[in-house]
CSV table of C-alpha atoms and ligand atoms in Angstrom, one decimal:
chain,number,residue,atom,x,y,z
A,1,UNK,CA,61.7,-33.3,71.1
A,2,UNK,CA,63.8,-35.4,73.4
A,3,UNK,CA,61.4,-39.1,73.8
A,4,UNK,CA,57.7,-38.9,74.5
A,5,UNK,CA,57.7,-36.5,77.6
A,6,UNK,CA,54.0,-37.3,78.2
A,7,UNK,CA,55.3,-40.3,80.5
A,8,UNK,CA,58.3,-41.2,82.1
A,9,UNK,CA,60.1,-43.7,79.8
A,10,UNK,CA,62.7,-41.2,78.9
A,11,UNK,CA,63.0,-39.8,83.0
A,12,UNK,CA,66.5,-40.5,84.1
A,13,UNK,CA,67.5,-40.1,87.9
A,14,UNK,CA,71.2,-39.4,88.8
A,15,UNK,CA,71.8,-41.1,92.1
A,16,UNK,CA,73.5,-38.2,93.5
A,17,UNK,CA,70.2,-36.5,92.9
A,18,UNK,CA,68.8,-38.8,96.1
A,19,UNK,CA,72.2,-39.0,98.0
A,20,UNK,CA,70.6,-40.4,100.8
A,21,UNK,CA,69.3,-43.4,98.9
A,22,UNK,CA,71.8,-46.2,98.8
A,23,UNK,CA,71.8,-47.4,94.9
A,24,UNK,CA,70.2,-50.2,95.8
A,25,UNK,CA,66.7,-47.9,97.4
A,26,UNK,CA,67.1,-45.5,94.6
A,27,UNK,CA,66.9,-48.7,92.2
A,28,UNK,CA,63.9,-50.2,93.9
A,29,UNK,CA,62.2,-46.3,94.4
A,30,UNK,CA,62.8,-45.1,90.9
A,31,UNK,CA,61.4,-48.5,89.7
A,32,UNK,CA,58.6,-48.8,91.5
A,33,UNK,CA,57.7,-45.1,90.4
A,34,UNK,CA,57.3,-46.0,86.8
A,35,UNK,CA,61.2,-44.1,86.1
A,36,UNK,CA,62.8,-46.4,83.5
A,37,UNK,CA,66.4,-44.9,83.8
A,38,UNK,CA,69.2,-44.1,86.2
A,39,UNK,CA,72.8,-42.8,85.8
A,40,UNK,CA,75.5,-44.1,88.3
A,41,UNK,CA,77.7,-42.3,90.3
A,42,UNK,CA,80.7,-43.9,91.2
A,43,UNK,CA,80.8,-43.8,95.2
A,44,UNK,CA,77.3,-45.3,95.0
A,45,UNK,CA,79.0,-48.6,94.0
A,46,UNK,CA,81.4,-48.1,97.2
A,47,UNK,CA,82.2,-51.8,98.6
A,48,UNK,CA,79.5,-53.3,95.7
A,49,UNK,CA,79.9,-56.0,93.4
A,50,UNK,CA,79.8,-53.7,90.2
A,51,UNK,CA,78.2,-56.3,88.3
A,52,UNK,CA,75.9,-57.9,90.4
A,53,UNK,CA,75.2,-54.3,91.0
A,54,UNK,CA,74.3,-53.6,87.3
A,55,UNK,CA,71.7,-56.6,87.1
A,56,UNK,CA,70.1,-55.8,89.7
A,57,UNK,CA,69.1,-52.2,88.1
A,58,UNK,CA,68.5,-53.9,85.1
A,59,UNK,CA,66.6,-56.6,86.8
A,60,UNK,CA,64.3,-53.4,88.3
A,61,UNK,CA,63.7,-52.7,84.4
A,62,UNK,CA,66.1,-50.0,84.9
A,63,UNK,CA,67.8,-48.9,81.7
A,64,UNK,CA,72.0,-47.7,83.1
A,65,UNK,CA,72.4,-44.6,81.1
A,66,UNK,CA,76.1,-43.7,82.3
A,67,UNK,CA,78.5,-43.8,84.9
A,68,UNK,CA,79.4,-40.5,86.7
A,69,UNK,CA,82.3,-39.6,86.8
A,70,UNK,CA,85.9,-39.5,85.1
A,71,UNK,CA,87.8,-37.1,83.9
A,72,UNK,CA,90.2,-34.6,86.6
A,73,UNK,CA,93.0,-35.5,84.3
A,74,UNK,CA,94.9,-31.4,84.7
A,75,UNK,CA,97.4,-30.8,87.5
A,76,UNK,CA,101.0,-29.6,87.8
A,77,UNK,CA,102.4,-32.6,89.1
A,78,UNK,CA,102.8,-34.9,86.2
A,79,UNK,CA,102.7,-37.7,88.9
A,80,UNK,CA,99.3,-37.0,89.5
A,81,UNK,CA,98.1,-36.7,85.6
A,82,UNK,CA,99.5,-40.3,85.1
A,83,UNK,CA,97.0,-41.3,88.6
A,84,UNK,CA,94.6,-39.8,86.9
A,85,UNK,CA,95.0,-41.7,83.4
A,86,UNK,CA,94.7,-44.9,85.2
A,87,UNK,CA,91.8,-43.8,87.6
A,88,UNK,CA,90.1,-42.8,84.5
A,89,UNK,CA,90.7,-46.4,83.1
A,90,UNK,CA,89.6,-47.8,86.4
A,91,UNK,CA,86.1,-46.0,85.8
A,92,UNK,CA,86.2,-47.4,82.0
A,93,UNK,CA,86.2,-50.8,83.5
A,94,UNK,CA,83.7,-50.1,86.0
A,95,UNK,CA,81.4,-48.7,83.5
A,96,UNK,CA,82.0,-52.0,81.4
A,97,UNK,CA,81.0,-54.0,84.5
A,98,UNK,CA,78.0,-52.4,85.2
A,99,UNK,CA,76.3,-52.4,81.9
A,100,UNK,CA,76.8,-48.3,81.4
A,101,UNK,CA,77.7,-47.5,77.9
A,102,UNK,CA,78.6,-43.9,79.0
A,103,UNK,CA,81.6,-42.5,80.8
A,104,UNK,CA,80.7,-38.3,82.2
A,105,UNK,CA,84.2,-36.7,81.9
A,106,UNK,CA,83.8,-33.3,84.3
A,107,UNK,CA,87.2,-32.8,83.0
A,108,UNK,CA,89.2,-31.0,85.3
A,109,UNK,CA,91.8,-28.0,86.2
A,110,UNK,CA,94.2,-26.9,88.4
A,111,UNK,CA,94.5,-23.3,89.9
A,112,UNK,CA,98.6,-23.5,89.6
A,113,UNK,CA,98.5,-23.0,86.2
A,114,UNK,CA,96.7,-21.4,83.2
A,115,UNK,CA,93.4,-22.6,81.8
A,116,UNK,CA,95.1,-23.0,78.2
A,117,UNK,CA,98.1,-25.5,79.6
A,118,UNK,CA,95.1,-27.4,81.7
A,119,UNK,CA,92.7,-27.6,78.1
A,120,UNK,CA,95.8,-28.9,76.5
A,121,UNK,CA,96.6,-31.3,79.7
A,122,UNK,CA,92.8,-33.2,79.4
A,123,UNK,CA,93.4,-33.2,75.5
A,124,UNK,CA,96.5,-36.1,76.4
A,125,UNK,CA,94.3,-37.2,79.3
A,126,UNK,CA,91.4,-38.4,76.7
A,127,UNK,CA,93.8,-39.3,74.3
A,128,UNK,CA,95.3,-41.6,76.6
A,129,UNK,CA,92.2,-43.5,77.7
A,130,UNK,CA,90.9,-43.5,74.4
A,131,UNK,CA,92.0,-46.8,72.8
A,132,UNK,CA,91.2,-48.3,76.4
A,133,UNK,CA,87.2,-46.9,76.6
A,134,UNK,CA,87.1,-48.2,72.4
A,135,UNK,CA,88.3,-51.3,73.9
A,136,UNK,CA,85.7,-51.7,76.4
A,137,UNK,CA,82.9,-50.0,74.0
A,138,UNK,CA,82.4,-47.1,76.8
A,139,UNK,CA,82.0,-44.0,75.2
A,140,UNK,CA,83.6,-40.8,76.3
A,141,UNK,CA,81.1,-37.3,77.0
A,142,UNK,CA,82.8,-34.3,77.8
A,143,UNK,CA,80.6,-32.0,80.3
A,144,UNK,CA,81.0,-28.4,80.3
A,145,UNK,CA,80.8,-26.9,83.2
A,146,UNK,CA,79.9,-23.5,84.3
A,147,UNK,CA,82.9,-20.8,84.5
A,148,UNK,CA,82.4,-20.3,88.3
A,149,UNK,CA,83.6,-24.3,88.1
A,150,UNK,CA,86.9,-23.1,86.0
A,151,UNK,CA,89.8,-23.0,88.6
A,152,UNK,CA,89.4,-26.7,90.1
A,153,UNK,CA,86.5,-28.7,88.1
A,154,UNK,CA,86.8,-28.0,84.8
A,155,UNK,CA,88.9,-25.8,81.8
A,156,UNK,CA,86.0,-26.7,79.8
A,157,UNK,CA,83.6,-24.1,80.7
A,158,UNK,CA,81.4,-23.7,76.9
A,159,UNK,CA,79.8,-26.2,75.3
A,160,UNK,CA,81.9,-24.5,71.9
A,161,UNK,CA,84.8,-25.8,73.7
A,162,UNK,CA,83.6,-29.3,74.4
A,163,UNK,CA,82.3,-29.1,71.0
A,164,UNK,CA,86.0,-28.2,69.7
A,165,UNK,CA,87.7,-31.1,71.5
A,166,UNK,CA,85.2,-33.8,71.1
A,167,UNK,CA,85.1,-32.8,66.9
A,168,UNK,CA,89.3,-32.6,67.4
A,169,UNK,CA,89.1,-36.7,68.4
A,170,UNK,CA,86.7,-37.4,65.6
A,171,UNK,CA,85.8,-40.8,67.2
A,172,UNK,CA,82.0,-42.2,68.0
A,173,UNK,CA,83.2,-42.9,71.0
A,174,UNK,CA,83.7,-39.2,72.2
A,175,UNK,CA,81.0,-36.6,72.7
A,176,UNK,CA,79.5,-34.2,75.3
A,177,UNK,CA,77.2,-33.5,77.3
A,178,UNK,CA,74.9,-30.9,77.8
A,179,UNK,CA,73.7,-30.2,81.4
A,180,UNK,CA,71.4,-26.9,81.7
A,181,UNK,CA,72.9,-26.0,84.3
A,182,UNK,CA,76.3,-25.0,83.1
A,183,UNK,CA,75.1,-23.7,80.1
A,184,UNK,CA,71.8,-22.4,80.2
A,185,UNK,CA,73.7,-18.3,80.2
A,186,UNK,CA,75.4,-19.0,76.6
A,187,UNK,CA,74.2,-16.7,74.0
A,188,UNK,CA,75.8,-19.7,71.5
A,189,UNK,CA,74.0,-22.1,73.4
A,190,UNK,CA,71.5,-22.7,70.2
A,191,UNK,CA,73.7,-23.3,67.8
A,192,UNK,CA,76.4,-25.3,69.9
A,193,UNK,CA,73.8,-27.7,70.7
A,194,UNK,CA,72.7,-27.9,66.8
A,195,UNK,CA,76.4,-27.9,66.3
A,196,UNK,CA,76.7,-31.4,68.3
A,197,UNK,CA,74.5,-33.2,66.3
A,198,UNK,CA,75.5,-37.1,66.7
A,199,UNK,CA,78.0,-35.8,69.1
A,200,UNK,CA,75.3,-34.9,72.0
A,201,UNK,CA,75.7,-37.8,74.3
A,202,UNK,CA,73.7,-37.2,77.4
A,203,UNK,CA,71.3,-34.7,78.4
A,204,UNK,CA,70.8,-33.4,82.2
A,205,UNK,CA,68.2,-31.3,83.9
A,206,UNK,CA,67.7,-29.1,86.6
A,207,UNK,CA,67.6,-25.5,87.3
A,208,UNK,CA,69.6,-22.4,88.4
A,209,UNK,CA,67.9,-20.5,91.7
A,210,UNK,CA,68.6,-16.8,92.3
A,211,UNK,CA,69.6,-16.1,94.7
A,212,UNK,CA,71.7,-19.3,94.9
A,213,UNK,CA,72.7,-19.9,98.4
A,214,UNK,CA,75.9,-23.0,97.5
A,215,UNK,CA,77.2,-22.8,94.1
A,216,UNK,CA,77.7,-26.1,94.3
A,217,UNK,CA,74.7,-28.2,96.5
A,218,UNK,CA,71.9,-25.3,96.0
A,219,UNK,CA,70.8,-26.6,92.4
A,220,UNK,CA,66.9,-26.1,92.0
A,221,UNK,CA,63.8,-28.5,90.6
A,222,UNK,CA,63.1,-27.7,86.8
A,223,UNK,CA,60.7,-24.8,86.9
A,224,UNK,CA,61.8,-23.5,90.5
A,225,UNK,CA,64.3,-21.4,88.6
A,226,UNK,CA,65.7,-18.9,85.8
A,227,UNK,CA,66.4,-21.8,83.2
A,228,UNK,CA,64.5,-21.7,80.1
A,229,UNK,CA,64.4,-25.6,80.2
A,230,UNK,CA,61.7,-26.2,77.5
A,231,UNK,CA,63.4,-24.3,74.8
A,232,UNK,CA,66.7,-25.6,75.2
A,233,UNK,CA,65.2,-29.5,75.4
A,234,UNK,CA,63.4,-28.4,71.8
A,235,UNK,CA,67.1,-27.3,70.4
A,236,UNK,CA,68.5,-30.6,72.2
A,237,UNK,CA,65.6,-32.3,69.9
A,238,UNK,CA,66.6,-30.2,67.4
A,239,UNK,CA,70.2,-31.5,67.5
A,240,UNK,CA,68.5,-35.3,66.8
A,241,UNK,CA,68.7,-35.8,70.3
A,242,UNK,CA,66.2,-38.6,71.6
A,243,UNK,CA,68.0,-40.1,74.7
A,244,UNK,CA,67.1,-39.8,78.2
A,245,UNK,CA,66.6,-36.6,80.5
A,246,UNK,CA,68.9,-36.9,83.1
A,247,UNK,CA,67.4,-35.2,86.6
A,248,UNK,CA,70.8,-34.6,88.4
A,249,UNK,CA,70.5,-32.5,91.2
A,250,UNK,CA,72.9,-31.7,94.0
A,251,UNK,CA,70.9,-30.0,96.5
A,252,UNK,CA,71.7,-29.9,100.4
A,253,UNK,CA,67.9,-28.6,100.8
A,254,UNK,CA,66.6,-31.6,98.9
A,255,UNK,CA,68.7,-34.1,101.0
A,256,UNK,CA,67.6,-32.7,104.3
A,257,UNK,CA,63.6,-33.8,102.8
A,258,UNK,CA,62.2,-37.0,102.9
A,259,UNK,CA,63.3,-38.6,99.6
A,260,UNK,CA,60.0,-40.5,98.6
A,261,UNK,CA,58.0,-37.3,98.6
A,262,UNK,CA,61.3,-35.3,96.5
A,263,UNK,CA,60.7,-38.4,94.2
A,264,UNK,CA,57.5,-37.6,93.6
A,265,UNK,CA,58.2,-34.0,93.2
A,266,UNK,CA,60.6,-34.5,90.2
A,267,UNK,CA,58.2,-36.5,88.3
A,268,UNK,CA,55.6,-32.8,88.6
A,269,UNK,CA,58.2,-30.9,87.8
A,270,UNK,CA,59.8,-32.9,85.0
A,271,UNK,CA,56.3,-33.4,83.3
A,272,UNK,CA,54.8,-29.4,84.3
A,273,UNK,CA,58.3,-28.3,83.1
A,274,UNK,CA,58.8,-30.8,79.9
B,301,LIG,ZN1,75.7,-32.9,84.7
């Protein structure tokens, strides 16, 4: 198993997950709360110095368990690829400047051309940032993400794919990570996330309603779903896994609530559904 799930020393929070917290709140909230970790998202640090930023979550006995996110590197215009090689070294030295160890690549497509040329297009992508995240000691962890997510987000839609490109760059710094809920249908799910071994980076939580009302904002608390979260968090522990569980929830109902009492509610859930 994943950390000692009987407490909340391995409870992450992504700060998209309380969108209407700014980082600083969700620092101070998810502190005083007893939650010991928090992953980053990018426009959070909006207008922010990015270090200052960092000690002050670390300062709140936060631990900064990644950044979120890079990656976007497909697109037909080769113009835009090379944008997107130095935005991705942009959020390297972000990461590096707020203490996060972790890059999340949601790595990308672009309807204007086929899946194949975009898998081969974020193959250069990491290959170019590479060096730069070794550099920095950032690692790299490639999200799959769901095939409804395939024509704009990401050509990386199995976690046997992510496993086939991070094992392709053979580095420590480049893995993936497994969030539920892009993989949770995968009848290989089991033995991919065995497969990934030292290679499973990060680890994020949710669940899938039915019906789903936005395929992207409608994601559900863990347990108010059709995930079977507790056996795949055994396989993750199976895989040697014992990092953080990362709540990241996009959820337009769960913004609309008061975000203290939603708090609250994803410590139940995470410990009823653990
Ligand atoms: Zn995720």
């Amino acid at each position: 198993m994943p950390g000692d799930l009987t407490d909340f020393t391995k409870l992450c929070i992504h700060t998209i997950t309380t969108k209407p917290w700014k980082v600083e709140e969700a620092a101070e909230n998810y502190s005083r709360e007893g939650i010991k970790g928090i992953s980053v998202w990018r426009d959070a640090l909006d207008g922010r110095n990015i270090g200052k930023t960092g000690l002050l979550l670390r300062n709140k006995g936060l631990e900064i368990v990644s950044l979120v996110r890079g990656g976007f590197f497909p697109s037909v215009s080769t113009d835009i690829r090379r944008k997107a090689i130095e935005e991705n070294k942009k959020a390297i030295d972000e990461a590096a400047l707020l203490g996060a160890p972790l890059l999340v690549l949601v790595c990308g497509a672009d309807p204007a051309q086929p899946l194949k040329v975009s898998i081969s297009q974020i193959k250069n992508g990491i290959e170019a940032v590479l060096p730069y995240a070794e550099k920095q000691n950032i690692k790299l962890a490639i999200e799959p993400l769901h095939p409804l997510y395939s024509d704009t987000r990401s050509a990386i839609n199995t976690l046997s794919q992510a496993n086939d490109l991070a094992e392709y760059f053979n580095s420590s710094f480049v893995g993936v990570a497994v969030d539920v809920y892009h993989v949770w249908w995968d009848p290989h799910l089991k033995n991919e996330i065995i497969r990934c071994g030292n290679n499973l980076f990060a680890f994020h939580i949710c669940d899938w309603l039915s019906p789903t009302k936005d395929l992207l904002n409608d994601r559900g608390l863990m347990g108010e779903g059709c995930i079977p979260l507790k056996e795949i968090r055994d396989w993750v522990g199976q895989a040697g896994f014992t990092g953080f569980n990362e709540v990241e929830i996009f959820s337009n109902r769960f913004w609309a609530e008061d975000q203290h009492r939603f708090l609250k509610n994803i410590k139940k859930a995470y410990l009823e559904n653990s």
